[in-house]
Amino acid sequence: MSAAANVKSCTAFAGHRRIASGSPREVVGAVKAAVNAGGSVLVFDDADARLVEFDLRGDLAAVLARLAPEVEAEPKRGPGRPKLGVTAREVTLLPRHWDWLASQPGGASVALRKLVEGALREAEGPDRVRKGREATYRFMTAVAGDLPGYEEATRMLFAGNAAGFEAAVREWPVEVREYSTRAMSADRG
């Protein structure tokens, strides 16, 4: 579950019907109203389809007050190098690896950062597709598990078969189908 304060965009479903989409502040009112009316609501973080939990105790003003981001004061910086968010950790390499790193311009740290950045760029596409599929699977399992074609849609999702996936979800409620097709779009993009 995601903490609502860390979520940028989310979508709420009451059964197979989308009731709200937007920032947590924009969505929480509809969620509270649906829950107060006795409905069951699931809210998904649009980034990864993890469930978002709101603390709905009290009136809407109290709920919104709890959503307000906690602002920490920026620590005053003194002279010297700026804080770059660098984390020092131990790395174990063979002696020939250390020799090669030491011979690189800028030394071992610069060379390692360049290698990691290159690997991140190279893996960006496949990682985006994998994360999209996982997010869609999380959503489908929570909302569409009882719909016809669910098993076939799941197989097509992980096979990367966009046409098969679209055929399997064709009869689903429009809003569930639209939210579910995001991973297949990422697969092609």
Coordinates of C-alpha atoms in Angstrom, one line a residue:
M1 CA 0.0 0.0 0.0
S2 CA 1.1 3.5 -0.8
A3 CA 0.9 6.3 1.7
A4 CA -1.5 8.9 0.2
A5 CA 0.9 11.7 1.0
N6 CA 3.5 10.2 -1.4
V7 CA 1.1 9.7 -4.3
K8 CA 1.0 12.2 -7.2
S9 CA -2.0 10.8 -9.1
C10 CA -4.6 8.1 -8.2
T11 CA -7.8 6.6 -9.4
A12 CA -10.7 5.3 -7.3
F13 CA -13.0 2.5 -8.3
A14 CA -16.3 1.5 -6.7
G15 CA -16.7 -2.0 -8.1
H16 CA -16.1 -1.7 -11.9
R17 CA -16.9 2.0 -12.0
R18 CA -14.3 4.7 -11.8
I19 CA -15.5 7.4 -9.4
A20 CA -12.6 9.8 -9.3
S21 CA -9.2 10.4 -10.8
G22 CA -6.5 13.0 -10.0
S23 CA -4.4 14.0 -7.1
P24 CA -5.2 12.5 -3.7
R25 CA -6.8 15.8 -2.6
E26 CA -9.1 15.7 -5.7
V27 CA -10.0 12.1 -5.2
V28 CA -10.5 11.8 -1.4
G29 CA -13.9 13.6 -1.4
A30 CA -15.5 11.1 -3.8
V31 CA -13.9 8.2 -1.9
K32 CA -15.3 9.5 1.5
A33 CA -18.7 10.1 0.0
A34 CA -18.9 6.6 -1.5
V35 CA -17.7 4.9 1.7
N36 CA -20.1 7.0 3.8
A37 CA -22.9 5.7 1.5
G38 CA -21.9 2.2 2.3
G39 CA -19.9 1.5 -0.8
S40 CA -16.6 -0.4 -1.2
V41 CA -13.9 1.6 -2.9
L42 CA -10.4 0.8 -4.0
V43 CA -7.9 3.6 -4.8
F44 CA -4.9 2.9 -7.0
D45 CA -1.7 4.9 -7.3
D46 CA -1.6 5.6 -11.1
A47 CA 2.2 5.2 -11.1
D48 CA 2.3 1.5 -10.1
A49 CA -1.4 0.5 -9.3
R50 CA -0.5 -0.1 -5.7
L51 CA -3.5 0.4 -3.4
V52 CA -3.7 3.8 -1.7
E53 CA -5.2 4.1 1.7
F54 CA -6.9 7.2 3.0
D55 CA -7.6 7.9 6.7
L56 CA -11.3 8.8 6.3
R57 CA -12.1 9.5 10.0
G58 CA -13.9 12.7 10.7
D59 CA -15.4 15.2 8.2
L60 CA -13.9 16.0 4.8
A61 CA -12.0 19.0 6.3
A62 CA -10.3 16.7 8.8
V63 CA -9.4 14.1 6.1
L64 CA -8.0 16.9 3.8
A65 CA -6.0 18.3 6.7
R66 CA -4.3 14.9 7.2
L67 CA -3.4 14.8 3.5
A68 CA -1.5 18.1 3.7
P69 CA 2.1 17.4 2.9
E70 CA 4.5 17.8 5.8
V71 CA 7.0 20.4 4.9
E72 CA 10.4 20.1 6.4
A73 CA 12.6 23.1 6.7
E74 CA 15.5 23.0 4.4
P75 CA 18.7 22.8 6.5
K76 CA 21.0 25.8 6.2
R77 CA 24.0 24.9 4.2
G78 CA 27.4 26.2 5.1
P79 CA 30.5 26.6 3.0
G80 CA 31.9 23.6 1.1
R81 CA 30.6 21.1 -1.4
P82 CA 26.9 20.9 -1.9
K83 CA 25.1 17.9 -0.7
L84 CA 24.5 15.7 -3.8
G85 CA 22.6 12.9 -2.1
V86 CA 25.6 10.6 -2.4
T87 CA 25.5 7.4 -0.4
A88 CA 28.8 5.7 0.5
R89 CA 28.6 1.9 0.4
E90 CA 31.1 -0.9 0.1
V91 CA 31.7 -2.5 -3.3
T92 CA 33.6 -5.8 -3.6
L93 CA 35.5 -6.2 -6.9
L94 CA 38.5 -8.2 -8.2
P95 CA 41.9 -6.6 -8.2
R96 CA 41.8 -6.2 -12.0
H97 CA 38.5 -4.4 -11.7
W98 CA 40.0 -1.9 -9.2
D99 CA 43.0 -1.4 -11.4
W100 CA 40.8 -0.6 -14.4
L101 CA 38.6 1.8 -12.4
A102 CA 41.7 3.5 -11.0
S103 CA 43.0 4.1 -14.5
Q104 CA 39.8 5.9 -15.7
P105 CA 39.5 9.7 -15.9
G106 CA 38.0 10.9 -12.6
G107 CA 38.8 7.7 -10.7
A108 CA 36.7 4.8 -9.6
S109 CA 33.7 6.8 -8.4
V110 CA 33.2 8.7 -11.7
A111 CA 33.7 5.5 -13.7
L112 CA 31.2 3.5 -11.6
R113 CA 28.6 6.3 -11.8
K114 CA 29.0 6.4 -15.7
L115 CA 28.7 2.6 -15.9
V116 CA 25.5 2.6 -13.7
E117 CA 24.0 5.5 -15.7
G118 CA 24.6 3.7 -18.9
A119 CA 23.0 0.5 -17.6
L120 CA 20.0 2.5 -16.3
R121 CA 19.5 4.1 -19.8
E122 CA 19.9 0.7 -21.5
A123 CA 17.4 -1.0 -19.2
E124 CA 14.8 1.9 -19.2
G125 CA 12.6 0.4 -21.9
P126 CA 12.4 -3.1 -20.6
D127 CA 12.0 -1.9 -17.0
R128 CA 9.2 0.4 -18.0
V129 CA 7.4 -2.5 -19.8
R130 CA 7.9 -4.9 -16.9
K131 CA 6.6 -2.3 -14.3
G132 CA 3.6 -1.5 -16.5
R133 CA 2.7 -5.1 -16.8
E134 CA 3.1 -5.6 -13.0
A135 CA 0.9 -2.6 -12.4
T136 CA -1.8 -3.7 -14.8
Y137 CA -1.7 -7.2 -13.2
R138 CA -2.2 -5.7 -9.7
F139 CA -5.1 -3.6 -10.9
M140 CA -6.7 -6.5 -12.9
T141 CA -6.4 -8.9 -9.9
A142 CA -8.1 -6.4 -7.6
V143 CA -10.9 -5.1 -9.9
A144 CA -11.3 -7.5 -12.8
G145 CA -10.6 -10.9 -11.4
D146 CA -14.2 -11.9 -11.6
L147 CA -14.7 -10.6 -15.2
P148 CA -14.9 -13.0 -18.2
G149 CA -11.6 -13.3 -20.0
Y150 CA -9.5 -12.5 -17.0
E151 CA -7.3 -15.5 -17.2
E152 CA -6.8 -15.0 -21.0
A153 CA -6.1 -11.3 -20.5
T154 CA -3.5 -12.2 -17.9
R155 CA -1.8 -14.7 -20.2
M156 CA -1.8 -12.1 -23.1
L157 CA -0.5 -9.4 -20.8
F158 CA 2.6 -11.3 -19.8
A159 CA 3.1 -12.7 -23.3
G160 CA 3.2 -9.1 -24.6
N161 CA 0.4 -9.9 -27.0
A162 CA -1.5 -6.6 -27.3
A163 CA -4.1 -7.8 -29.8
G164 CA -4.9 -10.9 -27.7
F165 CA -5.1 -8.7 -24.6
E166 CA -7.4 -6.2 -26.2
A167 CA -9.6 -9.1 -27.4
A168 CA -9.7 -10.7 -23.9
V169 CA -10.8 -7.4 -22.3
R170 CA -13.2 -6.2 -25.0
E171 CA -16.3 -7.1 -23.0
W172 CA -15.1 -5.6 -19.8
P173 CA -16.7 -2.3 -18.5
V174 CA -15.2 0.6 -20.4
E175 CA -13.5 2.2 -17.4
V176 CA -11.9 -1.1 -16.2
R177 CA -10.8 -1.9 -19.8
E178 CA -9.2 1.6 -20.2
Y179 CA -7.3 1.5 -16.9
S180 CA -6.1 -2.1 -17.7
T181 CA -4.7 -1.3 -21.1
R182 CA -2.0 1.1 -19.9
A183 CA 0.7 -1.6 -19.8
M184 CA 0.0 -2.7 -23.3
S185 CA 0.5 0.9 -24.4
A186 CA 3.8 1.0 -22.6
D187 CA 4.8 -2.2 -24.3
R188 CA 4.4 -0.6 -27.7
G189 CA 5.8 2.8 -26.7

